[in-house]
XYZ file of C-alpha atoms in Angstrom:
709
model
C -101.267 127.946 -66.626
C -104.418 126.132 -67.710
C -102.592 122.808 -68.124
C -100.877 123.305 -64.813
C -104.226 123.957 -63.162
C -105.696 120.781 -64.670
C -102.775 118.747 -63.412
C -103.006 120.222 -59.951
C -106.768 119.657 -59.921
C -106.180 116.031 -60.851
C -103.674 115.694 -58.045
C -106.122 117.278 -55.619
C -108.896 114.947 -56.784
C -106.644 111.908 -56.488
C -105.538 113.017 -53.049
C -109.157 113.503 -52.061
C -110.080 110.000 -53.223
C -107.098 108.520 -51.415
C -108.119 110.386 -48.293
C -111.655 109.024 -48.605
C -110.316 105.515 -49.103
C -107.947 105.971 -46.202
C -110.753 107.164 -43.958
C -112.891 104.219 -44.997
C -110.109 101.744 -44.244
C -109.348 103.522 -40.974
C -113.005 103.218 -40.054
C -112.825 99.497 -40.706
C -109.539 98.869 -38.960
C -108.140 101.535 -36.603
C -104.384 102.049 -36.422
C -102.003 101.144 -33.602
C -101.300 102.976 -30.368
C -97.877 103.747 -28.977
C -96.817 101.581 -26.006
C -97.644 104.470 -23.674
C -101.048 105.052 -25.273
C -101.782 101.323 -25.250
C -100.935 101.153 -21.552
C -103.437 103.941 -20.864
C -106.129 102.000 -22.725
C -105.726 98.879 -20.550
C -108.184 98.651 -17.663
C -107.645 96.250 -14.756
C -109.889 95.565 -11.765
C -109.694 97.792 -8.690
C -106.735 97.237 -6.388
C -104.278 96.413 -9.173
C -102.337 98.289 -11.795
C -100.576 97.449 -15.056
C -97.043 98.578 -15.884
C -95.045 98.250 -19.069
C -92.131 95.826 -18.790
C -90.970 95.710 -22.419
C -92.022 96.934 -25.859
C -90.734 97.327 -29.387
C -88.023 97.619 -30.543
C -86.681 95.406 -27.712
C -89.353 92.776 -28.330
C -91.865 92.000 -31.070
C -94.526 89.290 -31.461
C -94.013 87.647 -28.038
C -95.842 84.343 -27.440
C -94.073 82.825 -24.413
C -91.924 84.126 -21.569
C -90.094 82.068 -18.943
C -87.558 82.846 -16.241
C -84.684 80.461 -15.594
C -83.377 79.554 -12.125
C -81.280 82.728 -12.002
C -84.133 85.003 -13.021
C -83.021 85.479 -16.632
C -86.011 86.275 -18.809
C -86.447 84.368 -22.101
C -89.082 85.388 -24.648
C -90.159 83.358 -27.671
C -90.846 85.557 -30.692
C -93.148 84.193 -33.408
C -92.855 86.673 -36.271
C -93.695 84.331 -39.150
C -97.341 83.824 -38.173
C -99.644 83.296 -39.975
C -97.568 81.965 -42.894
C -94.953 79.250 -42.946
C -91.545 80.518 -44.089
C -89.281 78.669 -46.460
C -86.464 76.764 -44.727
C -83.616 79.115 -43.880
C -85.791 82.243 -43.944
C -87.448 81.825 -40.549
C -87.858 84.997 -38.509
C -88.792 83.298 -35.256
C -86.286 83.632 -32.432
C -85.735 83.607 -28.680
C -84.704 86.748 -26.823
C -83.128 87.342 -23.455
C -84.598 90.506 -21.930
C -82.499 92.134 -19.209
C -83.274 94.922 -16.755
C -79.759 96.103 -15.965
C -80.634 99.188 -13.916
C -83.319 97.473 -11.816
C -86.112 99.931 -12.611
C -88.553 97.192 -13.614
C -88.253 97.778 -17.364
C -86.219 95.781 -19.847
C -83.404 97.832 -21.299
C -81.387 95.186 -23.152
C -82.448 92.529 -25.648
C -80.137 89.708 -26.759
C -80.958 87.136 -29.439
C -80.462 83.789 -27.716
C -81.378 81.759 -30.827
C -82.560 82.809 -34.283
C -84.051 81.273 -37.433
C -86.503 79.351 -35.285
C -89.243 77.517 -37.113
C -92.603 77.546 -35.298
C -91.129 78.183 -31.850
C -93.958 78.398 -29.311
C -92.696 77.547 -25.809
C -89.566 77.064 -23.712
C -88.687 75.418 -20.412
C -85.403 75.777 -18.491
C -83.447 72.517 -18.239
C -79.856 71.866 -17.152
C -78.660 75.402 -17.736
C -80.282 75.632 -21.151
C -83.745 75.619 -22.670
C -86.093 72.980 -23.976
C -87.860 74.491 -26.986
C -90.975 73.352 -28.845
C -90.425 74.132 -32.523
C -92.550 71.796 -34.630
C -91.765 69.214 -35.816
C -89.189 69.053 -32.991
C -88.485 69.579 -29.331
C -84.993 71.061 -29.100
C -82.415 71.581 -26.397
C -80.406 74.806 -26.654
C -77.717 76.074 -24.336
C -75.302 78.970 -23.932
C -71.997 77.542 -22.689
C -69.949 80.769 -22.805
C -72.051 83.141 -20.684
C -72.965 85.622 -23.435
C -76.688 84.661 -23.503
C -76.346 83.322 -27.044
C -77.024 79.625 -27.585
C -74.021 77.822 -29.021
C -75.419 74.286 -28.817
C -78.582 73.025 -30.475
C -79.750 69.454 -30.119
C -82.877 67.720 -31.429
C -84.378 65.634 -28.618
C -87.741 64.661 -30.118
C -88.852 64.837 -33.738
C -91.862 63.844 -35.801
C -94.574 66.186 -34.481
C -97.242 67.733 -36.740
C -95.995 70.982 -38.301
C -98.563 72.272 -40.814
C -100.677 74.601 -38.651
C -99.091 77.003 -36.131
C -102.318 77.039 -34.088
C -102.295 73.277 -33.479
C -98.721 72.186 -32.847
C -96.590 70.833 -30.016
C -96.383 73.555 -27.358
C -96.832 74.609 -23.706
C -93.958 72.824 -21.976
C -94.695 72.527 -18.246
C -92.654 70.839 -15.514
C -94.970 69.022 -13.106
C -94.454 68.219 -9.451
C -94.523 64.528 -10.478
C -91.228 64.988 -12.403
C -92.879 64.722 -15.838
C -92.763 67.470 -18.453
C -96.141 67.994 -20.145
C -96.836 69.431 -23.602
C -99.981 70.088 -25.622
C -100.164 68.441 -29.036
C -103.789 69.272 -29.932
C -104.255 65.617 -30.858
C -102.394 66.116 -34.129
C -100.926 63.203 -36.044
C -97.225 62.469 -35.861
C -94.757 59.655 -35.315
C -92.361 60.798 -32.644
C -88.849 59.544 -32.043
C -86.503 60.291 -29.136
C -82.794 60.798 -29.724
C -81.881 59.006 -26.487
C -83.848 55.893 -27.533
C -82.769 55.298 -31.143
C -84.042 51.720 -31.256
C -87.512 52.518 -29.953
C -90.327 52.411 -32.551
C -91.868 55.823 -33.362
C -94.736 56.785 -31.074
C -97.967 57.767 -32.825
C -99.324 60.834 -30.996
C -102.566 61.191 -32.947
C -105.470 62.054 -30.669
C -103.253 62.791 -27.672
C -101.042 65.255 -25.872
C -97.490 64.359 -24.830
C -95.342 63.997 -21.731
C -91.733 62.963 -21.084
C -89.060 62.554 -18.413
C -85.490 63.338 -19.384
C -84.138 62.039 -16.070
C -85.523 58.582 -16.906
C -85.527 58.642 -20.700
C -89.313 58.170 -20.833
C -91.899 59.569 -23.227
C -95.556 58.700 -23.727
C -99.021 59.868 -24.701
C -101.137 61.994 -22.401
C -104.832 62.822 -22.309
C -105.977 65.901 -24.172
C -106.231 67.548 -26.477
C -105.067 70.953 -25.344
C -104.336 73.808 -27.724
C -102.348 76.932 -26.782
C -102.619 77.077 -23.025
C -101.770 74.561 -20.320
C -101.905 75.179 -16.583
C -100.547 72.805 -13.961
C -101.390 73.677 -10.385
C -99.130 72.866 -7.432
C -100.636 69.374 -7.217
C -100.335 68.738 -10.960
C -104.029 69.048 -11.713
C -103.958 69.845 -15.413
C -106.077 72.414 -17.243
C -105.979 73.231 -20.959
C -107.226 76.006 -23.228
C -108.915 75.574 -26.587
C -110.178 78.606 -28.540
C -113.906 78.671 -27.690
C -113.564 76.546 -24.520
C -111.408 78.657 -22.284
C -110.819 76.160 -19.446
C -111.018 72.372 -19.442
C -109.729 69.915 -16.859
C -108.018 66.651 -17.729
C -109.631 64.017 -15.528
C -108.069 60.634 -16.325
C -104.508 60.192 -17.630
C -104.001 58.350 -20.912
C -102.112 55.481 -19.290
C -105.308 54.370 -17.549
C -107.849 54.870 -20.329
C -105.627 52.863 -22.675
C -104.387 50.049 -20.431
C -106.770 47.803 -22.361
C -108.038 48.456 -25.861
C -111.735 47.712 -25.413
C -113.399 50.850 -24.009
C -116.128 52.309 -26.266
C -114.889 55.825 -25.409
C -111.700 57.138 -23.800
C -112.518 60.851 -23.752
C -111.727 62.274 -20.318
C -111.659 66.045 -20.541
C -114.303 68.389 -19.127
C -115.277 72.006 -19.590
C -115.352 73.121 -15.944
C -116.525 76.710 -16.461
C -119.890 77.607 -14.972
C -120.129 80.694 -17.185
C -119.073 79.630 -20.673
C -119.246 80.809 -23.372
C -119.876 84.394 -22.244
C -117.153 87.020 -22.004
C -117.504 90.789 -21.644
C -115.856 92.451 -24.609
C -115.390 96.218 -24.577
C -113.603 96.632 -27.910
C -115.518 97.128 -31.142
C -116.290 94.111 -33.313
C -113.867 94.061 -36.272
C -115.623 94.832 -39.555
C -114.679 91.558 -41.224
C -115.991 89.489 -38.280
C -119.330 91.281 -38.210
C -119.722 90.791 -41.951
C -118.710 87.116 -41.857
C -121.074 86.418 -38.960
C -123.951 88.078 -40.821
C -123.298 85.897 -43.873
C -123.003 82.686 -41.895
C -126.202 83.280 -39.941
C -128.029 84.056 -43.174
C -126.763 80.771 -44.606
C -127.889 78.877 -41.485
C -131.366 80.386 -41.821
C -131.603 79.565 -45.530
C -130.659 75.954 -44.800
C -133.032 75.926 -41.806
C -130.220 74.929 -39.466
C -130.620 75.533 -35.733
C -127.266 77.249 -35.490
C -126.220 80.753 -34.527
C -122.777 82.344 -34.779
C -121.955 85.236 -32.468
C -119.734 88.068 -33.574
C -118.716 89.108 -30.042
C -119.064 88.461 -26.294
C -118.407 84.728 -26.735
C -115.024 83.067 -26.297
C -113.483 82.356 -29.666
C -109.754 82.996 -29.261
C -108.941 81.789 -25.752
C -105.257 81.038 -25.210
C -102.443 80.852 -22.706
C -104.291 79.548 -19.621
C -101.837 80.025 -16.715
C -101.999 79.096 -13.021
C -100.953 81.958 -10.760
C -98.753 80.644 -7.924
C -96.912 83.862 -7.040
C -96.900 85.994 -3.903
C -96.737 89.587 -5.178
C -100.467 89.939 -5.831
C -102.994 89.890 -2.966
C -103.690 86.437 -1.535
C -107.091 86.067 -3.199
C -105.379 85.743 -6.568
C -103.250 82.751 -5.599
C -104.528 79.635 -7.353
C -106.491 81.562 -9.991
C -106.184 80.682 -13.657
C -105.749 83.536 -16.129
C -106.738 83.071 -19.754
C -106.139 85.449 -22.628
C -108.793 86.169 -25.258
C -106.985 87.472 -28.317
C -110.149 88.128 -30.344
C -111.894 89.924 -27.488
C -108.866 92.008 -26.437
C -109.149 90.954 -22.814
C -107.830 88.786 -19.978
C -110.208 86.499 -18.119
C -109.785 85.217 -14.568
C -111.191 81.996 -13.094
C -111.389 81.051 -9.434
C -111.094 77.282 -8.984
C -113.540 75.840 -6.471
C -113.347 72.256 -5.239
C -116.184 70.358 -3.565
C -115.696 67.080 -1.611
C -118.360 65.287 -3.644
C -117.031 66.449 -7.034
C -114.291 64.797 -9.058
C -113.440 68.052 -10.847
C -113.012 71.723 -10.043
C -115.550 74.375 -10.965
C -114.193 77.543 -12.595
C -116.107 80.593 -11.390
C -116.054 84.329 -11.900
C -115.212 86.522 -8.949
C -117.932 88.812 -7.623
C -116.083 91.915 -8.845
C -115.906 90.441 -12.354
C -119.526 89.344 -12.580
C -120.122 91.789 -15.444
C -116.606 92.653 -16.616
C -113.244 91.033 -17.284
C -110.066 91.079 -15.191
C -108.320 93.165 -17.872
C -109.822 94.682 -20.993
C -108.958 97.257 -23.629
C -110.931 99.003 -26.325
C -107.796 98.882 -28.479
C -108.410 96.178 -31.108
C -104.663 95.722 -31.455
C -104.344 94.513 -27.847
C -103.728 90.783 -28.344
C -102.931 89.089 -25.031
C -101.742 85.573 -25.863
C -99.934 84.259 -22.811
C -98.699 84.910 -19.279
C -95.750 84.278 -17.014
C -95.109 84.284 -13.283
C -91.519 84.860 -12.257
C -89.249 85.138 -9.240
C -90.665 88.572 -8.399
C -94.120 87.014 -7.987
C -95.912 89.341 -10.409
C -98.176 88.309 -13.272
C -96.837 89.178 -16.721
C -99.093 89.557 -19.766
C -97.707 89.017 -23.273
C -99.353 91.187 -25.926
C -98.779 90.052 -29.520
C -100.098 93.459 -30.693
C -101.281 92.831 -34.234
C -104.067 94.481 -36.204
C -105.394 91.050 -37.146
C -104.795 87.841 -35.220
C -107.071 85.326 -36.935
C -105.733 82.770 -39.372
C -106.505 83.908 -42.954
C -107.870 80.477 -43.954
C -110.995 81.117 -41.875
C -111.847 84.437 -43.548
C -113.554 84.733 -46.991
C -111.278 86.027 -49.730
C -113.225 89.222 -50.388
C -113.185 90.155 -46.691
C -109.469 89.680 -46.299
C -108.570 91.488 -49.507
C -107.738 94.683 -47.623
C -106.392 92.989 -44.473
C -102.652 92.950 -43.814
C -102.029 90.035 -41.465
C -98.487 91.200 -40.756
C -99.493 94.694 -39.723
C -97.969 95.026 -36.281
C -95.255 92.412 -36.734
C -92.789 95.134 -35.770
C -94.561 95.579 -32.437
C -95.056 93.708 -29.188
C -95.608 94.534 -25.530
C -95.168 92.774 -22.209
C -97.011 94.119 -19.177
C -96.669 93.472 -15.472
C -99.728 93.269 -13.187
C -99.090 94.360 -9.601
C -100.812 95.905 -6.557
C -102.073 99.417 -7.243
C -100.232 101.011 -4.352
C -97.058 98.973 -4.653
C -93.683 99.681 -6.171
C -91.730 97.183 -8.218
C -89.426 94.881 -6.259
C -86.775 93.145 -8.291
C -85.824 89.540 -7.505
C -82.362 88.070 -8.116
C -82.685 84.385 -7.210
C -79.345 82.903 -8.453
C -80.625 79.387 -7.685
C -78.278 77.625 -10.099
C -75.438 78.286 -7.676
C -77.417 77.534 -4.502
C -76.531 74.456 -2.459
C -78.810 71.442 -2.724
C -79.650 71.708 0.982
C -80.813 75.293 0.553
C -82.943 74.283 -2.440
C -84.836 71.765 -0.301
C -85.783 74.577 2.075
C -87.558 76.436 -0.744
C -90.384 73.917 -1.119
C -92.708 75.926 1.137
C -91.829 79.308 -0.397
C -94.918 81.555 -0.717
C -93.962 82.105 -4.371
C -94.104 78.567 -5.684
C -91.921 79.583 -8.624
C -89.000 79.049 -6.220
C -90.289 75.658 -5.102
C -90.702 74.370 -8.650
C -87.313 75.685 -9.774
C -85.654 74.111 -6.716
C -87.452 70.831 -7.388
C -86.334 70.793 -11.020
C -82.726 71.645 -10.144
C -82.582 68.817 -7.609
C -83.918 66.357 -10.181
C -81.273 67.555 -12.637
C -78.417 67.356 -10.127
C -79.278 63.949 -8.650
C -77.433 65.001 -5.481
C -78.509 62.213 -3.139
C -76.732 63.670 -0.139
C -79.935 65.619 0.530
C -82.097 62.522 0.968
C -82.178 62.955 4.796
C -83.230 66.585 4.363
C -85.963 65.552 1.913
C -87.241 62.921 4.313
C -87.303 65.487 7.089
C -89.368 67.935 4.996
C -91.754 65.162 4.007
C -92.299 64.087 7.607
C -92.331 67.463 9.335
C -93.359 70.292 6.997
C -96.737 71.862 7.758
C -97.133 72.772 4.083
C -98.626 69.954 1.951
C -97.016 71.473 -1.161
C -93.576 71.092 0.444
C -94.342 67.516 1.497
C -95.335 66.672 -2.069
C -92.200 68.259 -3.559
C -90.081 66.244 -1.136
C -91.956 63.034 -1.933
C -91.388 63.348 -5.671
C -87.755 64.398 -5.440
C -87.258 61.253 -3.361
C -88.965 59.387 -6.194
C -86.577 60.944 -8.708
C -83.669 59.779 -6.522
C -85.045 56.198 -6.363
C -85.251 56.752 -2.608
C -88.888 55.817 -2.074
C -90.007 52.703 -0.250
C -93.320 51.211 0.841
C -92.957 52.770 4.295
C -92.675 56.333 2.965
C -95.567 55.841 0.567
C -97.693 54.312 3.332
C -97.000 57.415 5.408
C -98.129 59.564 2.463
C -101.334 57.509 2.139
C -102.224 58.690 5.649
C -101.354 62.350 4.959
C -103.731 65.032 6.227
C -103.981 66.455 2.691
C -106.143 64.665 0.117
C -103.914 66.148 -2.588
C -100.854 64.415 -1.143
C -102.871 61.237 -0.622
C -103.869 61.277 -4.279
C -100.239 61.164 -5.374
C -99.457 58.573 -2.717
C -102.148 56.379 -4.292
C -100.379 56.696 -7.649
C -97.021 55.815 -6.110
C -98.586 52.889 -4.219
C -99.141 51.150 -7.554
C -95.479 50.088 -7.274
C -95.974 48.302 -3.947
C -98.387 45.323 -3.858
C -98.125 45.251 -0.064
C -99.995 48.573 0.030
C -103.113 47.215 -1.689
C -105.014 46.963 1.651
C -104.518 50.715 2.147
C -105.950 51.412 -1.305
C -108.916 49.154 -0.607
C -109.539 51.110 2.586
C -109.478 54.439 0.708
C -112.214 53.158 -1.624
C -114.690 53.084 1.253
C -115.285 56.738 2.074
C -112.866 59.204 0.524
C -113.631 62.440 -1.297
C -114.798 62.056 -4.882
C -111.534 63.181 -6.461
C -109.410 60.907 -4.272
C -111.809 58.045 -4.945
C -111.371 58.539 -8.687
C -107.613 58.080 -8.402
C -108.078 55.167 -6.004
C -110.292 53.416 -8.552
C -107.708 53.976 -11.279
C -104.849 52.685 -9.138
C -106.790 49.670 -7.854
C -107.148 48.623 -11.461
C -103.391 48.152 -11.692
C -103.623 45.140 -9.361
C -104.747 41.611 -10.165
C -106.111 40.472 -6.808
C -109.469 39.161 -5.514
C -110.091 42.183 -3.274
C -110.041 44.623 -6.232
C -113.547 43.804 -7.485
C -115.371 44.395 -4.156
C -113.353 47.601 -3.688
C -114.480 48.845 -7.106
C -118.063 47.989 -6.175
C -117.659 50.283 -3.173
C -116.373 53.009 -5.480
C -119.534 52.680 -7.555
C -121.694 52.687 -4.436
C -120.294 56.085 -3.475
C -119.780 57.878 -6.806
C -121.149 55.682 -9.589
C -123.207 58.612 -10.864
C -120.060 60.163 -12.346
C -119.290 59.121 -15.911
C -115.561 59.415 -15.177
C -115.833 57.091 -12.172
C -117.565 54.575 -14.420
C -114.753 54.928 -16.951
C -112.128 54.553 -14.218
C -113.724 51.274 -13.136
C -114.157 49.990 -16.685
C -110.602 50.908 -17.666
C -109.283 47.996 -15.586
C -109.605 44.312 -16.346
C -111.250 43.603 -12.990
C -113.737 46.449 -13.373
C -114.881 45.373 -16.840
C -115.326 41.646 -16.270
C -118.592 39.673 -15.851
C -117.647 39.173 -12.196
C -117.921 42.940 -11.736
C -121.460 42.971 -13.116
C -122.405 40.018 -10.947
C -121.035 41.730 -7.833
C -122.888 44.944 -8.633
C -126.162 43.071 -9.042
C -125.687 41.764 -5.499
C -124.681 45.130 -4.055
C -126.636 47.910 -2.363
C -127.014 49.766 -5.674
C -128.411 46.829 -7.657
C -131.677 48.743 -8.132
C -130.167 52.232 -8.209
C -130.353 53.567 -11.758
C -128.241 56.599 -10.788
C -125.174 54.906 -9.322
C -125.558 51.834 -11.516
C -126.870 53.490 -14.671
C -127.768 51.803 -17.918
C -124.827 53.424 -19.667
C -122.438 51.563 -17.358
C -124.237 48.273 -18.062
C -123.968 48.956 -21.784
C -120.285 49.898 -21.689
C -119.255 47.002 -19.452
C -121.109 44.599 -21.752
C -119.441 46.232 -24.742
C -115.974 45.700 -23.241
C -116.715 42.060 -22.462
C -117.844 41.445 -26.016
C -114.983 43.416 -27.533
C -112.426 41.540 -25.421
C -113.704 38.292 -26.962
C -112.467 36.035 -24.177
C -114.392 32.745 -24.421
C -114.680 32.245 -20.659
C -115.945 35.775 -20.124
C -118.403 35.486 -23.008
C -119.948 32.457 -21.339
C -119.992 34.169 -17.956
C -121.725 37.186 -19.442
C -124.607 35.336 -21.078
C -125.161 33.413 -17.845
C -125.905 36.763 -16.162
C -128.692 37.742 -18.552
C -131.376 36.040 -16.440
C -130.290 37.585 -13.122
C -132.818 39.947 -11.455
C -130.319 42.799 -11.486
C -130.011 42.462 -15.256
C -133.753 42.417 -15.868
C -134.275 45.640 -13.865
C -134.838 48.923 -15.770
C -134.439 47.450 -19.273
C -130.841 46.533 -18.491
C -131.134 43.189 -20.212
C -131.826 44.695 -23.627
C -129.184 47.376 -23.157
C -126.587 44.835 -22.043
C -127.244 42.595 -25.036
C -126.963 45.507 -27.458
C -123.693 46.653 -25.899
C -122.326 43.101 -25.851
C -123.189 42.384 -29.491
C -121.839 45.740 -30.698
C -118.574 45.200 -28.831
C -118.247 41.599 -29.968
C -118.855 42.523 -33.591
C -116.106 45.170 -33.427
C -113.561 42.833 -31.852
C -110.323 42.545 -33.783
C -110.036 38.851 -32.930
C -113.301 37.372 -34.224
C -113.612 35.433 -37.455
C -115.313 36.778 -40.550
C -117.934 34.027 -40.232
C -118.810 35.013 -36.656
C -118.923 38.664 -37.625
C -121.464 37.821 -40.296
C -123.603 35.886 -37.811
C -123.495 38.784 -35.362
C -124.710 41.079 -38.122
C -127.866 39.005 -38.400
C -128.250 38.970 -34.596
C -128.112 42.785 -34.528
C -131.096 43.026 -36.830
C -133.254 41.379 -34.175
C -132.184 43.475 -31.206
C -135.103 45.902 -31.405
C -137.436 43.350 -29.859
C -135.458 41.102 -27.544
C -137.248 37.907 -26.530
C -136.389 34.730 -24.656
C -135.555 33.244 -28.020
C -133.059 36.055 -28.664
C -131.239 35.260 -25.435
C -131.256 31.514 -26.138
C -129.822 32.083 -29.616
C -127.106 34.344 -28.191
C -126.179 31.684 -25.628
C -125.955 29.075 -28.376
C -123.765 31.348 -30.463
C -121.410 31.910 -27.527
C -121.296 28.191 -26.798
C -120.377 27.448 -30.409
C -117.356 29.762 -30.478
C -113.910 28.252 -30.391
């Protein structure tokens, strides 16, 4: 009896210690909620409600959801995160979720494709799916009607694949017929199956775009991480962890049309309220402890840095433009961004001003001190969104206990953290009006006639317009050209006119007359795209010159970029007018400098004779420096001589411009890839005397230029 008692006492003591340990761990990291409990914990702003569309076991670890032209719902499952599986052991897959009884909840789940490595996004294309799965972009299709892919084709390969948080992702079809993807600027040499003889394209520092109808692929401005929103006019916004919304301002093809700019960065944080978010969930124990350690280290090293453990964006993802019609009208055109670390969904209202080249992202009045959606459940991990044929907003919840990559957490803090806890769970929610009932949509657009697709361009749910647009591009059914022309000329909806214009472009059915008509459109958004298309028609240059005189800031930016595509005498004075109106914007300066005409000595000379010759705001020193840098870096003998001849002009002497111009010129010249080693050495000695520029300095520089071959 005594021995038995001792044994039982030991068991009791062990159980007690386990219980204590369990309570301690539970205190650190609470356990999961059931789908029903989790739904109760989610709070949305007044006037809306959240319903459950799908949950485990039908779906786990969802990261992307898209609807095809017939309303079939595809979900990308990323179960391997955060580790990389060995080849052949991948758990990632794509599901087809079906609501067979029409009650608004998925009741069937079919594996469309399995053993997917690093799958992150999909886009419907020609009856199948384009899939980003680093290092590739794949094309998968079900040809038998059972919702299981039986073809798999590698279209692009060579993308970076070593970090699931910074890989090729976010496929988006734009109204301009290009498909855009975020690459986070990662290195890679990309090849395209359809162009086997084309040299690999280095994508380092850039995002990516391609056109399968034309066999084109190229670099695009970025970098964006996990989250890319294209509005109905193809304005592009990207998400990046701590910066929840940035706007791409100048496409890569302009900033790299010559190789001499000192900087090509053209991406802007447009939030007027960053970095603050309103988190209601408790700070995870490991994050609080890590933040305390880091701040202590900053103080010990006397660094003016502070890390925040909460209430600051740190895990923003999935930025999505809402273009549906099921939510109240005030939500149309908003961008929704998930915050996986803060367990919330943030909403931005985009505001455009005539004298601004970019949007401003603002909070709504009702969300001045709260978020659009929040939960106190630390497992709530919204990562992405979708808008479908029913017009509702869908929220994808990864539902994991821990979402952060382990490499960013100290070893002792992650010792008791299971990064796969919750990998058997996942939820998808639908946001809808509070008093409304679910209305199912069954579009069946793949079987619709081409004529009927054209009529969808003005649909209040722009999902239909974009699907119709894409299907027409895929079909290349040119019998609808008259119908497209009619929509372009007569539709009262600028979105419909733009869809028609670009489908005509995809059909090679544009001409200078149509584009000229678009240049006179009542919508600046349509005009902006007409300016881009006018680059193909030299006879439309006078119209572009006219637009440089007094257009809105955003339209003027595109006009400046497009003017730079022409080599004609009237380009320089038109670019001077651009500077006279909006030269205070750094991006306008870059747009001007990105062209040969806008970065030549003749441009400086014309500016010195213009109305802003003595205006340090619209003709700032930074522009003088950068233009001088480009001239030097270009290393064209005639332009070098023209530049030094300008150094004595009154406009150059004003506001210390002379010294700034010389410094920019010498720095650019020294970095030129076409100068001799001897000249580079001489320039090194010239640089040492630039702190105190004298008449002798200028004379010596002129002699050096004159001596070059």
